[in-house]
mmCIF file of C-alpha atoms in Angstrom:
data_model
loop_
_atom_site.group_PDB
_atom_site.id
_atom_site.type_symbol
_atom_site.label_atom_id
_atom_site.label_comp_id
_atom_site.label_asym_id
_atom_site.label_seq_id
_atom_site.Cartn_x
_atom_site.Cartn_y
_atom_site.Cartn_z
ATOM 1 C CA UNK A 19 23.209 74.076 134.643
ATOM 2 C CA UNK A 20 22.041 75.921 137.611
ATOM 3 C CA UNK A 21 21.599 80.154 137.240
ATOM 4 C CA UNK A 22 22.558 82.388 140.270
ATOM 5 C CA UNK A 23 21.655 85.812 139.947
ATOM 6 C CA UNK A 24 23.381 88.701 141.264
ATOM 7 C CA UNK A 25 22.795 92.047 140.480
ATOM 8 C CA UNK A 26 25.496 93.391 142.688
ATOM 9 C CA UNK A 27 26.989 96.957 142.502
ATOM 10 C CA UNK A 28 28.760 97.710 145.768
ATOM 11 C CA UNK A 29 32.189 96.190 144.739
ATOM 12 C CA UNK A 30 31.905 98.414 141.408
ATOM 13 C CA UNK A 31 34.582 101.585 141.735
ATOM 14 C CA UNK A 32 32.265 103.379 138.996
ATOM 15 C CA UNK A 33 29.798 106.441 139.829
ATOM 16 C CA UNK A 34 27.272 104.258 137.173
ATOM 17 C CA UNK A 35 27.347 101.074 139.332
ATOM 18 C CA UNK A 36 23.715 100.399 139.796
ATOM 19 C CA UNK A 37 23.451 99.480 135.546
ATOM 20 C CA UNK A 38 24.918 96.529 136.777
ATOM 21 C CA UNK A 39 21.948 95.301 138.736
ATOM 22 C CA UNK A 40 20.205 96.114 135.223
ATOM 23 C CA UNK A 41 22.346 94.333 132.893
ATOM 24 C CA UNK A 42 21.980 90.924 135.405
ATOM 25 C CA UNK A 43 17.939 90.967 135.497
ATOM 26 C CA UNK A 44 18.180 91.387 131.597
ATOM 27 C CA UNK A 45 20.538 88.445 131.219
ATOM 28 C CA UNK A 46 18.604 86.618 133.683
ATOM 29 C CA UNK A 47 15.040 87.262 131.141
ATOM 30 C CA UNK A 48 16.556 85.049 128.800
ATOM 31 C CA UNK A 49 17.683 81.816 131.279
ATOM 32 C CA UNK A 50 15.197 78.856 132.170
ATOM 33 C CA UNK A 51 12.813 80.351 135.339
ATOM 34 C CA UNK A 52 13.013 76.938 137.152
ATOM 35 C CA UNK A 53 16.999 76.536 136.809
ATOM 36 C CA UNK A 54 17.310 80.119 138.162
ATOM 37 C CA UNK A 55 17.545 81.548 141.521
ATOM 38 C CA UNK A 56 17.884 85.406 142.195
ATOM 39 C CA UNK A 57 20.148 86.374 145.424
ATOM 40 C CA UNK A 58 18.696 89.548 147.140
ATOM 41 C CA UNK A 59 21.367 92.431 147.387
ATOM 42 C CA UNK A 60 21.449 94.749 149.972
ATOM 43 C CA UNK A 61 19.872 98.519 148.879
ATOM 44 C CA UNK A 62 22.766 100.010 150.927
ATOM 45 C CA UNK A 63 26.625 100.747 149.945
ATOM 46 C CA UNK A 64 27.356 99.201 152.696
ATOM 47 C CA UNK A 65 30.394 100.249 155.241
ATOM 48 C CA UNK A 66 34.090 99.541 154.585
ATOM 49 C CA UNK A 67 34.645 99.224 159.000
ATOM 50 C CA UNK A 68 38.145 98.662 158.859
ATOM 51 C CA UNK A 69 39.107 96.688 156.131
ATOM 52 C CA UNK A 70 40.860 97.224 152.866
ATOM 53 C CA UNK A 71 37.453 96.647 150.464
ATOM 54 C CA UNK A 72 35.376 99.489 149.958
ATOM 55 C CA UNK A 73 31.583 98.661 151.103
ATOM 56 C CA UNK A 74 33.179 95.883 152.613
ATOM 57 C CA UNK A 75 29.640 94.590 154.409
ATOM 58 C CA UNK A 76 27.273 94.653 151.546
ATOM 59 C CA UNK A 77 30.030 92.321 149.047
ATOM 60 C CA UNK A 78 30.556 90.149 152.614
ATOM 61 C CA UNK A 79 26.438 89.745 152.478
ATOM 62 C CA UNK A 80 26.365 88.843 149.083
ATOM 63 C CA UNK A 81 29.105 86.298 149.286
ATOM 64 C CA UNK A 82 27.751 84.558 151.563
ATOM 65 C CA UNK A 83 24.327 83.993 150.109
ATOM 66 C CA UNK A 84 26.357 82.845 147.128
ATOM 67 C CA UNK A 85 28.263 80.510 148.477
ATOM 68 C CA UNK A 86 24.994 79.454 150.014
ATOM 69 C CA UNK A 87 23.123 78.719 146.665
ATOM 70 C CA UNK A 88 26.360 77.311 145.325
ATOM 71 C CA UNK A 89 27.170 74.991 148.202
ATOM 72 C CA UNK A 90 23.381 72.599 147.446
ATOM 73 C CA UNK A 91 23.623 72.959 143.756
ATOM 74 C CA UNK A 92 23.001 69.358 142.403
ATOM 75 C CA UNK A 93 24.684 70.321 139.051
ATOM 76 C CA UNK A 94 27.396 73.226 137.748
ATOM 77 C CA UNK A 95 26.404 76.972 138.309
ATOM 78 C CA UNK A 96 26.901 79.882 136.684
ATOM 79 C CA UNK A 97 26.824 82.779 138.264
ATOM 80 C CA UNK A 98 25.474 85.547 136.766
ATOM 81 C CA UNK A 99 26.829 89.697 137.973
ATOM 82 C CA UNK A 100 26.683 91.924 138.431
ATOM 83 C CA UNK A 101 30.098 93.523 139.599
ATOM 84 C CA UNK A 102 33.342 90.906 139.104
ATOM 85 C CA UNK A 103 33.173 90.429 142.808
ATOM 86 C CA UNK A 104 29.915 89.001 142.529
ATOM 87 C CA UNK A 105 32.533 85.273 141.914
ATOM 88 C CA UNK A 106 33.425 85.618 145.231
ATOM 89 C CA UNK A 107 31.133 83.419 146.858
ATOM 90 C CA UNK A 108 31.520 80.936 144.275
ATOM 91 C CA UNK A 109 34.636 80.136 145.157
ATOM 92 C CA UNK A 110 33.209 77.388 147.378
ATOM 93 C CA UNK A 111 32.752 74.963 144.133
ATOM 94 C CA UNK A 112 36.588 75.406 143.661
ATOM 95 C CA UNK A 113 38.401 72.173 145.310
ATOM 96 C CA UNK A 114 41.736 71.138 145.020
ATOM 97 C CA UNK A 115 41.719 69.830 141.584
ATOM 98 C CA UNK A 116 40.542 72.801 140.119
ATOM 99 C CA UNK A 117 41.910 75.730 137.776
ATOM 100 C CA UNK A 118 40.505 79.039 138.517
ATOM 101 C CA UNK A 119 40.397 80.730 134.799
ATOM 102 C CA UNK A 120 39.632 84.602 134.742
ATOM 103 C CA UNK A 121 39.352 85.649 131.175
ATOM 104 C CA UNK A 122 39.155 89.539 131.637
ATOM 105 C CA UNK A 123 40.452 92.897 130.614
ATOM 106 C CA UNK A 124 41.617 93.848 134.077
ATOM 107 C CA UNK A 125 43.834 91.618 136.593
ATOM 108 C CA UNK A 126 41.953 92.094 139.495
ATOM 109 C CA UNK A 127 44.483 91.761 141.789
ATOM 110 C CA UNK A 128 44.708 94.892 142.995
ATOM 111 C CA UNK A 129 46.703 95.466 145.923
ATOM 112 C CA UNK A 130 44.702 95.457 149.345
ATOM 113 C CA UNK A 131 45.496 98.521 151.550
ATOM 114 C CA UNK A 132 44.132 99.696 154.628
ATOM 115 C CA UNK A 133 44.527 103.008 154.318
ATOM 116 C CA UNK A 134 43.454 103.524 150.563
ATOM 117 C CA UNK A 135 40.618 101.129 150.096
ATOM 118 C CA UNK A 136 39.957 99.201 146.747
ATOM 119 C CA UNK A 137 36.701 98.417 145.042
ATOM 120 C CA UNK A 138 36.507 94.834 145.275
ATOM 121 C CA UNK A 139 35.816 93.647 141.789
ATOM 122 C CA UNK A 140 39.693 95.703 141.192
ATOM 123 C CA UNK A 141 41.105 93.096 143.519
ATOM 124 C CA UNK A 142 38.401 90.231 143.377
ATOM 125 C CA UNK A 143 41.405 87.468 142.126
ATOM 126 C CA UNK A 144 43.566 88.652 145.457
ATOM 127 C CA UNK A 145 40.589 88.313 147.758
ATOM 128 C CA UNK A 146 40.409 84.570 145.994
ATOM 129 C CA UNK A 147 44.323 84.155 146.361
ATOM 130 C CA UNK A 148 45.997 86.292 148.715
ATOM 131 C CA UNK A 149 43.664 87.834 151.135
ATOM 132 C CA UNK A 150 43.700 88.737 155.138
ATOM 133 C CA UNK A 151 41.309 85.381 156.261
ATOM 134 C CA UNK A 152 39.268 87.383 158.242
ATOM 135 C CA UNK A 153 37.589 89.198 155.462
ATOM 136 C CA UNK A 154 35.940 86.384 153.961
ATOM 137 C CA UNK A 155 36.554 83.409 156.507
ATOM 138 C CA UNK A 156 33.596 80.935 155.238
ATOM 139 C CA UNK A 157 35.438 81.165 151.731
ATOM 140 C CA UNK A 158 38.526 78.951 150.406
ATOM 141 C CA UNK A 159 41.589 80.440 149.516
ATOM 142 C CA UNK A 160 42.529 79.048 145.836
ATOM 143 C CA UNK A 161 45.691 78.393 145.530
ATOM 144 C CA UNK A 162 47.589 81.000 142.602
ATOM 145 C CA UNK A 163 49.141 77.919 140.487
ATOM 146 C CA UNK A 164 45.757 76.803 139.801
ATOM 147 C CA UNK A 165 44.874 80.185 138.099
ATOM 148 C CA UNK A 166 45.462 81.294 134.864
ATOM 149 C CA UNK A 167 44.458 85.069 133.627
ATOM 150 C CA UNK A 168 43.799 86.004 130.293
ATOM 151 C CA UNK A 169 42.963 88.388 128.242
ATOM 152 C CA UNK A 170 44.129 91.618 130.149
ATOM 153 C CA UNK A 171 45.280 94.705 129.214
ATOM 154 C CA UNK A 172 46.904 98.195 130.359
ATOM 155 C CA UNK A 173 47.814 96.016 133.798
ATOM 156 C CA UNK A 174 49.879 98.269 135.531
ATOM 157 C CA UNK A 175 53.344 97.071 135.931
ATOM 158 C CA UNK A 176 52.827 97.043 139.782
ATOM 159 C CA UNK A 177 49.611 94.464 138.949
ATOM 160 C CA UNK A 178 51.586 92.613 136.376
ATOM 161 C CA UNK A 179 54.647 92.181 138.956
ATOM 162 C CA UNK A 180 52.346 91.209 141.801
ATOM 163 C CA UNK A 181 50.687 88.318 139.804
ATOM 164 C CA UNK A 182 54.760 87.173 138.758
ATOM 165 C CA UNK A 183 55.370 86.972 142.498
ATOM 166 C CA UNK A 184 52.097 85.214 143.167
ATOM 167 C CA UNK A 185 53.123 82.412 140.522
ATOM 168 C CA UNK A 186 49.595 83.427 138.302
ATOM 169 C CA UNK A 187 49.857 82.592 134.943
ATOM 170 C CA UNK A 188 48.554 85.809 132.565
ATOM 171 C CA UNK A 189 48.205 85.864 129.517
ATOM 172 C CA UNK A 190 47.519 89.825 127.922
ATOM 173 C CA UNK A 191 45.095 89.949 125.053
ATOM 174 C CA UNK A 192 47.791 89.461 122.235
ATOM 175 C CA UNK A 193 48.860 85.936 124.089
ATOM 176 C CA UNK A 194 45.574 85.169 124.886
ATOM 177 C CA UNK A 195 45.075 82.683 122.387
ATOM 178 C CA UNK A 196 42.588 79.006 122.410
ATOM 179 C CA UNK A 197 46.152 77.487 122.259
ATOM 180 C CA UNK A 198 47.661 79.007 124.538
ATOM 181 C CA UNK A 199 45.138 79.096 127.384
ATOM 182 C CA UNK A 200 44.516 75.274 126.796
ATOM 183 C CA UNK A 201 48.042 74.724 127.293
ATOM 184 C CA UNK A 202 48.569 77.278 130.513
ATOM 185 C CA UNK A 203 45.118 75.246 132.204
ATOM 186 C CA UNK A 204 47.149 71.654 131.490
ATOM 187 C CA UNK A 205 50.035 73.139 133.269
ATOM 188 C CA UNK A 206 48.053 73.335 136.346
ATOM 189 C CA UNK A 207 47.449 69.581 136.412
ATOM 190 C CA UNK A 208 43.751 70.504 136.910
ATOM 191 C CA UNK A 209 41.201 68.115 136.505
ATOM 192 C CA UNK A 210 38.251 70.557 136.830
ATOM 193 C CA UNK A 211 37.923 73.930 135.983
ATOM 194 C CA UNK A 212 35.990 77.265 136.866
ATOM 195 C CA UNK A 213 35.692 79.861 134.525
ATOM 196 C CA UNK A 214 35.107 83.732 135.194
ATOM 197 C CA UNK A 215 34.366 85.510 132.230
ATOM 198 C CA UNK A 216 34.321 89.487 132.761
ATOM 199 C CA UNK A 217 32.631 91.140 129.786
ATOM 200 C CA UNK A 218 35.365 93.962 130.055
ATOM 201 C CA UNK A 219 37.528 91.342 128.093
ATOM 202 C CA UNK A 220 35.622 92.730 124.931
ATOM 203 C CA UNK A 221 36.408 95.451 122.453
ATOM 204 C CA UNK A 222 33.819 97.967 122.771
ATOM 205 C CA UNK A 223 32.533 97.463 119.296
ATOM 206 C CA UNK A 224 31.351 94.062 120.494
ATOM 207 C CA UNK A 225 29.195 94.819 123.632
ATOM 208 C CA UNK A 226 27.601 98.547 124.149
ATOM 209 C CA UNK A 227 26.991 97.877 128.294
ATOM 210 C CA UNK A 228 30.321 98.061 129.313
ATOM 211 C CA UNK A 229 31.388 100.473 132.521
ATOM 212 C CA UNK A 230 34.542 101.443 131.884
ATOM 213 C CA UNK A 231 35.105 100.053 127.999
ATOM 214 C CA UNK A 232 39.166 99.733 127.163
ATOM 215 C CA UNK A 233 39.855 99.108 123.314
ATOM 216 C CA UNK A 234 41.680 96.538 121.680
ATOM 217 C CA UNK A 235 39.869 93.565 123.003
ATOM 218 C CA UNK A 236 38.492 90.401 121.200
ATOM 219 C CA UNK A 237 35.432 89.842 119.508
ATOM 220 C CA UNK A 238 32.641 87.976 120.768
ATOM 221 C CA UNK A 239 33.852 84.332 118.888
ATOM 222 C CA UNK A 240 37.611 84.741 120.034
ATOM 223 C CA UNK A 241 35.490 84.798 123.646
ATOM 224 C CA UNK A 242 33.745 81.692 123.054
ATOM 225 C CA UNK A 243 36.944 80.291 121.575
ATOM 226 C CA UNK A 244 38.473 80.995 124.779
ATOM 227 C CA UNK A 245 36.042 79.433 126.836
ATOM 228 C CA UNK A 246 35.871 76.519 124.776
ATOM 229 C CA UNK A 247 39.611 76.018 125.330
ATOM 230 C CA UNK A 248 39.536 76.783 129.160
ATOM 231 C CA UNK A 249 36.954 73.774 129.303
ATOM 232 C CA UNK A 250 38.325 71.158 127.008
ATOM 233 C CA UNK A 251 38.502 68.054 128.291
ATOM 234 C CA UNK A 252 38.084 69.286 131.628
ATOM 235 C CA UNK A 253 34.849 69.138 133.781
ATOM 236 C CA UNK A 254 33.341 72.392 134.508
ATOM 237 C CA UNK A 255 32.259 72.696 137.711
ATOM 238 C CA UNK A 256 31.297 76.539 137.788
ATOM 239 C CA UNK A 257 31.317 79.513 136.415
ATOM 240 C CA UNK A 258 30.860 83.455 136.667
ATOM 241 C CA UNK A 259 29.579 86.039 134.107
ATOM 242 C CA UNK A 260 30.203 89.324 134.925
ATOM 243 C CA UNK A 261 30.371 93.278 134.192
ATOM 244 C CA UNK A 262 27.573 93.651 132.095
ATOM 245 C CA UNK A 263 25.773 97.710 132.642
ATOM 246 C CA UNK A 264 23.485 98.199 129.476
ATOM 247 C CA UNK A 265 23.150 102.290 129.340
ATOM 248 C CA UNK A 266 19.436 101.778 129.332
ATOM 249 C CA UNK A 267 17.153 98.779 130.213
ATOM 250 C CA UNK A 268 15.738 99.188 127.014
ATOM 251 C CA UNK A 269 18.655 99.023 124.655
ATOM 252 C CA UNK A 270 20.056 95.365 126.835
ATOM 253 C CA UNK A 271 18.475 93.377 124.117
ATOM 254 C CA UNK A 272 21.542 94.951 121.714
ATOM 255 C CA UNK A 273 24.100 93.296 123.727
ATOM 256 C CA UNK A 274 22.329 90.038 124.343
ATOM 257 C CA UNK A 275 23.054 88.056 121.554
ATOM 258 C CA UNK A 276 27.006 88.277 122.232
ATOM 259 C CA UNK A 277 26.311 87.561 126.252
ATOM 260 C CA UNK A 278 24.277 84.674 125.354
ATOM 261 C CA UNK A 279 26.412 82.816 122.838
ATOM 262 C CA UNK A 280 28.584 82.619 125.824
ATOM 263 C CA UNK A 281 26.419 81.534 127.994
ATOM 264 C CA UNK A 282 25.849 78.959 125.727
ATOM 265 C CA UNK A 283 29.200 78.061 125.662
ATOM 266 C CA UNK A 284 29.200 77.769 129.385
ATOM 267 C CA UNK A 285 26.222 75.844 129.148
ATOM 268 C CA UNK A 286 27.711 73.512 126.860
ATOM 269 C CA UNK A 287 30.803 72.798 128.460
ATOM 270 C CA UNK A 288 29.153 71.620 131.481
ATOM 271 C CA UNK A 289 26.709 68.991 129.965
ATOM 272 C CA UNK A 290 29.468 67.846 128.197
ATOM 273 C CA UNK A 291 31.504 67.515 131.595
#
């Protein structure tokens, strides 16, 4: 498997962004130096202009380097975050006979508004579904019946309509089981998949370096579970791992061991593909 590393903030809506950058350099100590590459992220926010994402330029920069890395990779990637918009630029391993599977706490699909711009990681499945095509031209629009969401919870009804009228399959945390997101990915007729695990998908108890921790999540093997499901029988050609802000770079190491049996997982699933 090939390692992309992105400590992006910028498409973070919280005030304590920048422990993202921390939480991917500590997950990125622990993967194989020669199968890893590090994408350089702007210092600045970074300027909205006139579009509907919040420091708009610096999550357009990082995309595209991405999508770069991604692009020449001989084998499947995982990308490692950063903020959930660091999958954006992933999207480029995602062809026609792939399902898109975004186990998460949070949607993502955010609506995309002008006049009240949205962090991106709030809306990163709508800029990979339903987005204006100039904000990210170089990147392919995946189609919504190829993407199942799991895990969620608290979606706002607005959200949780959106995603009915999109056709998305989503599955909140109490249908979010191996079963059930096996069967919702054979629906899609996928051959392939991609899988975008956000960390937020976990109770609190499990991982300390969470952002904006909701409770009621599942446990670090109900995560793997998941995966494992998402991936059977399916090649894996990518995947994303996400949201990860230890409080201090010292105390990372406490959350590790639940971050890396996924990555394992990951890691698994694609030699087996």
């Amino acid at each position: 498997m090939r390692f992309i590393v992105v400590g992006q903030w910028q498409g973070s809506a919280s005030s304590r962004a920048m422990r993202l950058a921390d939480g991917a350099a500590a997950v990125a100590a622990d993967l194989p130096r020669t199968a890893t590459t590090t994408i350089d992220v702007p210092t600045g926010a970074g300027d909205r202009l006139d579009t509907a994402v919040a420091r708009y330029t610096s999550v357009l920069t990082v995309s595209g380097s991405v999508a770069a890395e991604a692009a020449v990779a001989t084998e499947a990637v995982l990308v490692i975050g950063g903020d959930g918009s660091s999958v954006l630029g992933a999207s480029v391993l995602v062809g026609a006979d792939t399902a898109v599977v975004r186990l998460s706490g949070s949607s993502g699909f955010r609506a995309l508004n002008r006049a009240q711009p949205v962090a991106a990681e709030t809306a990163a499945l709508r800029l990979l579904v339903d987005r204006p095509s100039e904000l990210f031209p170089d990147l392919p629009v995946v189609p919504a019946s190829s993407v199942v969401v799991a895990g969620t919870r608290g979606t706002e009804f607005a959200e949780a309509a959106a995603l009915d009228r999109a056709g998305i399959t989503h599955l909140d945390v109490d249908a979010a089981t191996p079963d059930a997101v096996r069967a919702a990915v054979e629906r899609t007729g996928a051959g392939s998949v991609f899988v975008h695990v956000d960390l937020d998908v976990l109770d609190p108890s499990q991982v300390d370096g969470l952002l904006e921790p909701v409770p009621f999540g599942i446990d670090g093997a109900a995560l793997v579970a998941l995966v494992q499901a998402a991936t059977d029988g399916r090649r894996l050609v990518g995947a994303a791992l996400t949201g990860f802000a230890p409080v201090d770079p010292s105390r990372a190491v406490e959350d590790l061991g639940v971050i890396l049996r996924v990555v394992g997982a990951l890691s698994t699933a694609a030699r087996a593909a």
